[in-house]
Amino acid sequence: MASTAEMTQEENHWGGGSRPLGARYGKLMMWFFLLSDALTFSGFLTAYGLMRFKYESTWPIAENVFTHFPGLEGDQPLLYVALMTFILIMSSVTMVLAVNAGEKMNRKAVTNWMLLTIIGGFIFVGSQAWEWYHFISGDTGAVETDRQEILHIYNSEGERLSFSQVIHGMENGHASNHGEEFTKGEVLAALKSNKEFYLQEPGKAGKAFTHGESVAMLEAGDVVQGANMIRNEYGRKQFANFFFFITGFHGFHVFSGVVINFVIFYNILLGTYEKRGHYRMVEKVGLYWHFVDLVWVFVFTFFYLV
Amino acid sequence: MADHQGTWWIWKVFWILLIITAVEVVLGIIKPEFMLTQALGTSILNYTFIILTLVKAAYIVQIFMHVKYEKKAMRYALYLPSLILIPYLTFILLTEGSYLFS
């Protein structure tokens, strides 16, 4: 009798209809995509880790790079990126609330929570654009040696100086160049005339040079302001490349998430899911949206904190 | 989720995520002296960050993405590949990275 029972069970399996994973097709496919995407992102982040371990002593410290907060002067490490994290967590929460309301077929609540999720996504992408703008336009400026190494200017008290402070003096200059462009000649003249200025490598264990060495290095090298894919004032070329690539790829995910959320939102307004009898589409985009939040949690830690 | 009444469980996770993030930011700004001791390749502070991040990630995946309530087969299908491949890749690349410069 047992064999007959097994056979019918097997026939049923081949005939379809059983759901060993207990999830519908769409949701399963979304999960498989997210799994592969998670591996892609871990590839990027571990590649970042590889480069960072390679240049351990001179890798730029994120807190010395991302120090701006809109409307506040001076050094504000981590604050802005903490705000961005908060915005993304918040929009993840409104997304769960939307999914939750969808399960209860509460159309009005789904509409409102989806709208808030979309707004949160927009604010996040906008914040990222602001951060990119500041990263690209630069802060203090740096010296690039003829061997493509980045060095920063310090005074005898160990304070890092901007070109603006080096040239206009501590009282008249700004801690950030504020978009003012300086030539190599101007910086070199100021460096030569001030014996207390010297150059130092970025990072935890960056080497400091004497005043004489510093002048010789700038004479053979050049000045850098801002950042692009080829050179950046913060340190290793790879630092800017990874910043653009990882936050850019994540930002692109957020942007596509906002677009997909909007399509779903539009369908909610049209009543598509009401007619269909379920809000499973909201659950599927919800998974994607939480994934974007999940990735950001890791980017926040490994790019800005550690 | 049938066993979920109301939305309190969502807000509970929200507060957990918010508090963990706040702790991370405060630690990142003040950098307590005693946490900068080096152990196994990096500082205790960095280990704290990584553990807190994994806790946050677990809450997002388990609760927000509902994985906790999926079937066992589904949970294994998602967890096994990521929990084997990602640590493996991380281990290999970070070990190689520390040899590359020498």
Coordinates of C-alpha atoms in Angstrom, one line a residue:
Chain A
M1 CA 0.0 0.0 0.0
A2 CA 2.9 2.3 0.8
S3 CA 4.2 2.1 -2.7
T4 CA 0.9 3.1 -4.2
A5 CA 0.8 6.1 -1.9
E6 CA 4.3 7.1 -2.9
M7 CA 3.5 6.7 -6.6
T8 CA 0.4 8.9 -6.5
Q9 CA 2.4 11.5 -4.6
E10 CA 5.1 11.4 -7.2
E11 CA 2.6 11.7 -10.0
N12 CA 1.2 14.7 -8.3
H13 CA 4.7 16.3 -8.1
W14 CA 5.3 15.8 -11.8
G15 CA 1.8 17.0 -12.6
G16 CA 2.6 20.3 -10.9
G17 CA 0.6 22.1 -8.3
S18 CA 2.8 21.5 -5.3
R19 CA 4.6 24.5 -3.9
P20 CA 7.7 23.2 -2.1
L21 CA 8.9 26.8 -1.3
G22 CA 5.5 28.1 -0.5
A23 CA 6.0 31.2 -2.6
R24 CA 4.4 32.3 -5.8
Y25 CA 6.4 32.6 -9.1
G26 CA 6.8 36.4 -9.1
K27 CA 8.0 36.6 -5.5
L28 CA 10.4 33.7 -6.1
M29 CA 11.9 35.4 -9.1
M30 CA 12.3 38.6 -7.2
W31 CA 14.1 36.7 -4.5
F32 CA 16.4 35.0 -7.0
F33 CA 17.2 38.4 -8.5
L34 CA 17.9 39.9 -5.1
L35 CA 20.2 37.0 -4.2
S36 CA 22.3 37.5 -7.3
D37 CA 22.3 41.3 -6.7
A38 CA 23.4 40.7 -3.1
L39 CA 26.4 38.7 -4.4
T40 CA 27.2 41.5 -6.9
F41 CA 27.2 44.1 -4.2
S42 CA 29.3 41.9 -1.9
G43 CA 31.7 41.6 -4.8
F44 CA 32.0 45.4 -5.0
L45 CA 32.4 45.9 -1.2
T46 CA 35.0 43.1 -0.8
A47 CA 36.9 44.5 -3.8
Y48 CA 36.9 47.8 -1.9
G49 CA 38.1 46.0 1.1
L50 CA 40.9 44.4 -1.0
M51 CA 42.2 47.8 -2.1
R52 CA 41.9 49.2 1.4
F53 CA 43.9 46.4 2.9
K54 CA 46.5 46.8 0.2
Y55 CA 47.0 50.5 0.9
E56 CA 46.1 50.2 4.6
S57 CA 48.4 53.0 6.0
T58 CA 47.5 55.7 3.4
W59 CA 43.9 55.0 2.6
P60 CA 41.7 58.2 3.1
I61 CA 39.6 58.1 6.3
A62 CA 36.0 58.7 5.3
E63 CA 35.4 61.1 8.2
N64 CA 38.0 63.4 6.9
V65 CA 36.4 63.3 3.5
F66 CA 32.7 63.6 4.1
T67 CA 32.5 66.4 6.6
H68 CA 29.8 68.7 5.3
F69 CA 26.2 69.2 6.4
P70 CA 23.9 71.6 4.7
G71 CA 23.7 74.9 6.6
L72 CA 26.4 74.0 9.1
E73 CA 30.0 75.3 9.0
G74 CA 33.1 73.3 10.0
D75 CA 33.7 69.6 10.4
Q76 CA 30.5 67.5 10.8
P77 CA 31.7 63.9 10.3
L78 CA 29.0 61.2 9.8
L79 CA 26.0 63.5 10.4
Y80 CA 24.9 63.8 6.8
V81 CA 25.3 60.2 6.0
A82 CA 23.4 59.3 9.2
L83 CA 20.6 61.5 8.0
M84 CA 20.6 59.7 4.7
T85 CA 20.5 56.3 6.5
F86 CA 17.6 57.6 8.6
I87 CA 15.6 58.7 5.5
L88 CA 16.1 55.3 3.8
I89 CA 15.1 53.3 7.0
M90 CA 12.1 55.5 7.3
S91 CA 11.0 54.9 3.7
S92 CA 11.6 51.2 4.3
V93 CA 9.1 51.4 7.2
T94 CA 6.5 53.2 5.1
M95 CA 6.9 50.4 2.5
V96 CA 6.2 47.6 5.1
L97 CA 3.2 49.6 6.2
A98 CA 2.1 49.8 2.5
V99 CA 2.5 46.0 2.1
N100 CA 0.7 45.4 5.4
A101 CA -2.2 47.6 4.3
G102 CA -2.3 45.8 1.0
E103 CA -2.8 42.5 2.7
K104 CA -5.9 44.0 4.4
M105 CA -7.1 45.3 1.0
N106 CA -7.1 48.9 2.4
R107 CA -6.6 50.8 -0.8
K108 CA -6.5 54.3 0.8
A109 CA -3.7 53.3 3.3
V110 CA -1.7 51.6 0.5
T111 CA -1.9 54.7 -1.6
N112 CA -0.7 57.0 1.2
W113 CA 2.1 54.7 2.4
M114 CA 3.4 54.2 -1.2
L115 CA 3.4 57.9 -1.8
L116 CA 5.5 58.5 1.3
T117 CA 7.9 55.7 0.2
I118 CA 8.4 57.4 -3.1
I119 CA 9.0 60.8 -1.5
G120 CA 11.6 59.2 0.9
G121 CA 13.3 57.6 -2.1
F122 CA 13.4 61.0 -3.9
I123 CA 14.9 62.7 -0.9
F124 CA 17.6 60.0 -0.6
V125 CA 18.6 60.3 -4.3
G126 CA 18.7 64.1 -3.9
S127 CA 20.9 63.8 -0.8
Q128 CA 23.3 61.6 -2.7
A129 CA 23.5 64.1 -5.5
W130 CA 24.4 66.8 -2.9
E131 CA 27.1 64.6 -1.5
W132 CA 28.5 63.8 -5.0
Y133 CA 28.5 67.5 -5.8
H134 CA 30.6 68.3 -2.7
F135 CA 32.9 65.3 -3.3
I136 CA 33.5 66.3 -6.9
S137 CA 34.1 70.0 -6.3
G138 CA 36.5 69.3 -3.4
D139 CA 37.4 70.7 -0.1
T140 CA 41.0 71.6 0.9
G141 CA 42.9 70.8 -2.3
A142 CA 46.1 68.6 -2.3
V143 CA 49.5 68.2 -3.8
E144 CA 50.1 65.4 -6.3
T145 CA 53.7 64.3 -6.7
D146 CA 55.2 63.2 -9.9
R147 CA 54.6 59.6 -8.7
Q148 CA 50.8 60.3 -8.5
E149 CA 50.8 60.3 -4.7
I150 CA 48.4 62.6 -2.9
L151 CA 49.8 64.8 -0.1
H152 CA 48.0 67.3 2.1
I153 CA 49.4 70.5 3.5
Y154 CA 49.8 70.9 7.3
N155 CA 51.2 73.6 9.6
S156 CA 53.5 73.2 12.6
E157 CA 50.5 72.7 14.9
G158 CA 49.4 69.6 12.9
E159 CA 46.3 71.3 11.5
R160 CA 45.4 70.4 7.9
L161 CA 45.2 73.5 5.8
S162 CA 43.2 74.3 2.7
F163 CA 44.8 76.1 -0.3
S164 CA 42.6 79.1 0.8
Q165 CA 44.3 79.1 4.2
V166 CA 47.8 78.6 2.8
I167 CA 47.5 81.5 0.4
H168 CA 45.2 84.0 2.2
G169 CA 46.5 83.2 5.7
M170 CA 44.7 81.5 8.6
E171 CA 42.5 84.6 9.4
N172 CA 41.3 85.4 5.9
G173 CA 41.2 81.9 4.4
H174 CA 38.4 79.4 4.6
A175 CA 38.8 75.8 5.9
S176 CA 37.3 74.8 2.6
N177 CA 38.2 76.3 -0.8
H178 CA 34.6 77.0 -1.6
G179 CA 35.1 76.5 -5.3
E180 CA 38.0 79.0 -5.5
E181 CA 40.6 77.8 -8.0
F182 CA 44.4 78.1 -7.2
T183 CA 47.3 77.6 -9.5
K184 CA 50.5 75.6 -8.7
G185 CA 52.5 78.8 -8.7
E186 CA 50.4 80.4 -6.0
V187 CA 50.5 77.4 -3.7
L188 CA 54.3 76.9 -4.3
A189 CA 55.0 80.5 -3.5
A190 CA 53.1 80.3 -0.2
L191 CA 54.6 77.0 0.7
K192 CA 58.2 78.3 0.1
S193 CA 57.7 81.5 2.1
N194 CA 56.2 79.6 5.2
K195 CA 58.8 77.4 6.8
E196 CA 56.2 75.9 9.1
F197 CA 54.1 74.3 6.3
Y198 CA 54.9 70.7 5.3
L199 CA 53.2 67.9 3.4
Q200 CA 51.8 64.7 4.8
E201 CA 50.3 61.5 3.3
P202 CA 46.6 60.9 4.1
G203 CA 45.4 58.0 6.2
K204 CA 46.0 56.5 9.6
A205 CA 49.8 56.2 9.3
G206 CA 50.6 58.7 6.6
K207 CA 54.2 59.8 6.5
A208 CA 55.1 63.5 7.1
F209 CA 57.8 65.2 5.0
T210 CA 60.2 68.1 6.0
H211 CA 59.6 71.6 4.6
G212 CA 62.5 71.2 2.2
E213 CA 61.3 67.9 0.8
S214 CA 57.7 69.3 0.5
V215 CA 58.9 72.2 -1.6
A216 CA 60.9 69.9 -3.9
M217 CA 57.9 67.6 -4.2
L218 CA 55.5 70.3 -5.2
E219 CA 58.0 71.7 -7.7
A220 CA 58.1 68.3 -9.4
G221 CA 54.4 67.7 -9.0
D222 CA 51.1 69.6 -9.3
V223 CA 48.1 70.7 -7.3
V224 CA 44.7 68.9 -7.4
Q225 CA 41.4 70.3 -6.4
G226 CA 38.2 68.1 -6.3
A227 CA 37.8 64.6 -7.6
N228 CA 37.2 62.7 -10.8
M229 CA 37.9 59.2 -12.0
I230 CA 41.6 60.0 -12.8
R231 CA 42.7 62.0 -9.8
N232 CA 41.3 63.2 -6.5
E233 CA 42.5 65.4 -3.7
Y234 CA 41.5 62.9 -1.0
G235 CA 44.1 60.2 -1.6
R236 CA 44.4 57.1 -3.7
K237 CA 42.7 57.2 -7.1
Q238 CA 40.9 54.0 -6.3
F239 CA 39.2 55.7 -3.3
A240 CA 37.2 58.0 -5.6
N241 CA 36.7 55.3 -8.2
F242 CA 35.1 53.0 -5.5
F243 CA 33.1 55.9 -4.1
F244 CA 31.6 56.7 -7.5
F245 CA 31.1 53.1 -8.4
I246 CA 29.5 51.7 -5.2
T247 CA 27.4 54.7 -4.2
G248 CA 26.6 55.2 -7.8
F249 CA 25.4 51.7 -8.3
H250 CA 23.4 51.8 -5.1
G251 CA 22.0 55.2 -6.1
F252 CA 21.0 53.7 -9.5
H253 CA 19.2 51.0 -7.5
V254 CA 17.4 53.6 -5.5
F255 CA 16.5 55.6 -8.6
S256 CA 15.1 52.5 -10.4
G257 CA 13.3 51.6 -7.1
V258 CA 11.6 55.0 -7.1
V259 CA 10.6 54.5 -10.8
I260 CA 9.2 51.0 -10.1
N261 CA 7.4 52.3 -7.0
F262 CA 5.9 55.0 -9.0
V263 CA 4.6 52.5 -11.6
I264 CA 3.0 50.5 -8.8
F265 CA 1.6 53.6 -7.2
Y266 CA 0.0 54.7 -10.5
N267 CA -1.6 51.2 -10.8
I268 CA -2.9 51.5 -7.2
L269 CA -4.5 54.8 -8.2
L270 CA -6.0 53.2 -11.3
G271 CA -7.4 50.4 -9.1
T272 CA -5.6 47.6 -11.0
Y273 CA -4.9 45.6 -7.9
E274 CA -8.4 46.2 -6.5
K275 CA -9.7 44.5 -9.7
R276 CA -7.1 41.8 -9.4
G277 CA -8.2 41.1 -5.9
H278 CA -4.8 41.2 -4.3
Y279 CA -1.9 43.6 -3.7
R280 CA 0.9 41.1 -4.3
M281 CA 2.7 43.5 -6.7
V282 CA 3.2 45.8 -3.7
E283 CA 4.8 43.0 -1.8
K284 CA 7.2 42.3 -4.6
V285 CA 8.4 45.9 -5.1
G286 CA 8.5 46.0 -1.3
L287 CA 11.1 43.2 -1.3
Y288 CA 13.2 45.2 -3.8
W289 CA 12.9 48.4 -1.8
H290 CA 14.0 46.7 1.5
F291 CA 16.9 45.2 -0.4
V292 CA 18.0 48.7 -1.4
D293 CA 17.9 49.7 2.3
L294 CA 19.8 46.5 3.3
V295 CA 22.6 47.3 0.9
W296 CA 22.8 50.9 2.2
V297 CA 23.2 49.5 5.7
F298 CA 26.4 47.7 4.5
V299 CA 27.6 50.6 2.4
F300 CA 27.2 52.9 5.4
T301 CA 29.3 50.7 7.6
F302 CA 32.0 49.7 5.2
F303 CA 32.4 53.0 3.4
Y304 CA 31.8 55.5 6.1
L305 CA 32.2 53.9 9.5
V306 CA 34.9 51.3 9.5
Chain B
M1 CA 0.8 37.8 8.1
A2 CA -2.1 36.4 10.0
D3 CA -0.3 36.3 13.4
H4 CA 0.4 40.1 13.1
Q5 CA -2.2 42.3 14.6
G6 CA -1.9 46.0 13.8
T7 CA 1.3 47.6 13.0
W8 CA 3.2 47.7 16.3
W9 CA 5.7 45.1 15.1
I10 CA 6.8 47.4 12.2
W11 CA 7.3 50.3 14.5
K12 CA 9.2 48.1 17.0
V13 CA 11.7 47.2 14.2
F14 CA 11.9 50.8 13.2
W15 CA 13.0 51.9 16.7
I16 CA 15.5 49.0 16.9
L17 CA 17.1 50.1 13.5
L18 CA 17.0 53.7 14.5
I19 CA 18.7 53.1 17.9
I20 CA 21.4 50.9 16.4
T21 CA 22.2 53.5 13.8
A22 CA 22.3 56.2 16.4
V23 CA 24.7 54.2 18.5
E24 CA 26.9 53.6 15.4
V25 CA 27.0 57.3 14.6
V26 CA 27.8 58.3 18.2
L27 CA 30.6 55.7 18.4
G28 CA 31.9 56.8 15.0
I29 CA 32.1 60.4 16.2
I30 CA 33.5 60.0 19.7
K31 CA 35.7 56.9 19.0
P32 CA 36.1 55.7 22.6
E33 CA 39.8 55.2 23.4
F34 CA 39.3 51.7 24.9
M35 CA 37.6 50.4 21.7
L36 CA 40.6 51.3 19.5
T37 CA 42.6 48.3 20.8
Q38 CA 43.7 46.1 17.9
A39 CA 42.5 42.5 17.9
L40 CA 42.6 40.0 15.0
G41 CA 43.5 42.5 12.3
T42 CA 41.3 45.5 13.1
S43 CA 40.0 47.5 16.1
I44 CA 37.3 46.4 18.5
L45 CA 35.4 49.4 17.4
N46 CA 35.3 48.1 13.9
Y47 CA 34.1 44.7 15.1
T48 CA 31.3 46.5 17.0
F49 CA 30.3 48.3 13.8
I50 CA 30.2 45.1 11.9
I51 CA 28.2 43.2 14.5
L52 CA 25.7 46.0 14.8
T53 CA 25.4 46.1 11.0
L54 CA 24.7 42.4 10.9
V55 CA 22.0 42.8 13.6
K56 CA 20.4 45.6 11.5
A57 CA 20.6 43.4 8.4
A58 CA 19.0 40.5 10.2
Y59 CA 16.0 42.6 11.3
I60 CA 15.5 44.0 7.8
V61 CA 15.7 40.6 6.2
Q62 CA 13.8 38.6 8.8
I63 CA 11.0 41.1 9.6
F64 CA 10.7 43.6 6.8
M65 CA 11.3 41.1 4.0
H66 CA 9.3 38.4 5.9
V67 CA 11.9 35.7 5.6
K68 CA 11.2 34.6 9.1
Y69 CA 7.7 33.5 8.1
E70 CA 8.7 31.7 4.9
K71 CA 8.8 27.9 4.6
K72 CA 11.9 26.2 5.8
A73 CA 12.9 25.2 2.3
M74 CA 12.6 28.9 1.1
R75 CA 14.7 30.1 4.1
Y76 CA 17.5 27.7 3.3
A77 CA 17.4 28.5 -0.4
L78 CA 18.0 32.1 0.5
Y79 CA 20.3 31.8 3.5
L80 CA 22.7 29.0 2.4
P81 CA 24.1 30.6 -0.8
S82 CA 24.5 34.0 0.8
L83 CA 25.9 32.9 4.1
I84 CA 28.4 30.6 2.5
L85 CA 29.5 32.6 -0.6
I86 CA 29.7 36.1 0.9
P87 CA 31.9 35.2 3.9
Y88 CA 34.0 33.1 1.6
L89 CA 34.6 35.9 -0.8
T90 CA 35.3 38.4 2.0
F91 CA 37.8 36.1 3.6
I92 CA 39.7 35.4 0.4
L93 CA 39.9 39.0 -0.8
L94 CA 40.8 40.5 2.5
T95 CA 43.5 37.9 3.1
E96 CA 44.9 38.5 -0.4
G97 CA 44.7 42.3 0.1
S98 CA 47.0 42.3 3.1
Y99 CA 49.6 40.4 1.1
L100 CA 49.3 42.5 -2.1
F101 CA 51.4 45.5 -0.8
S102 CA 54.3 43.4 0.4

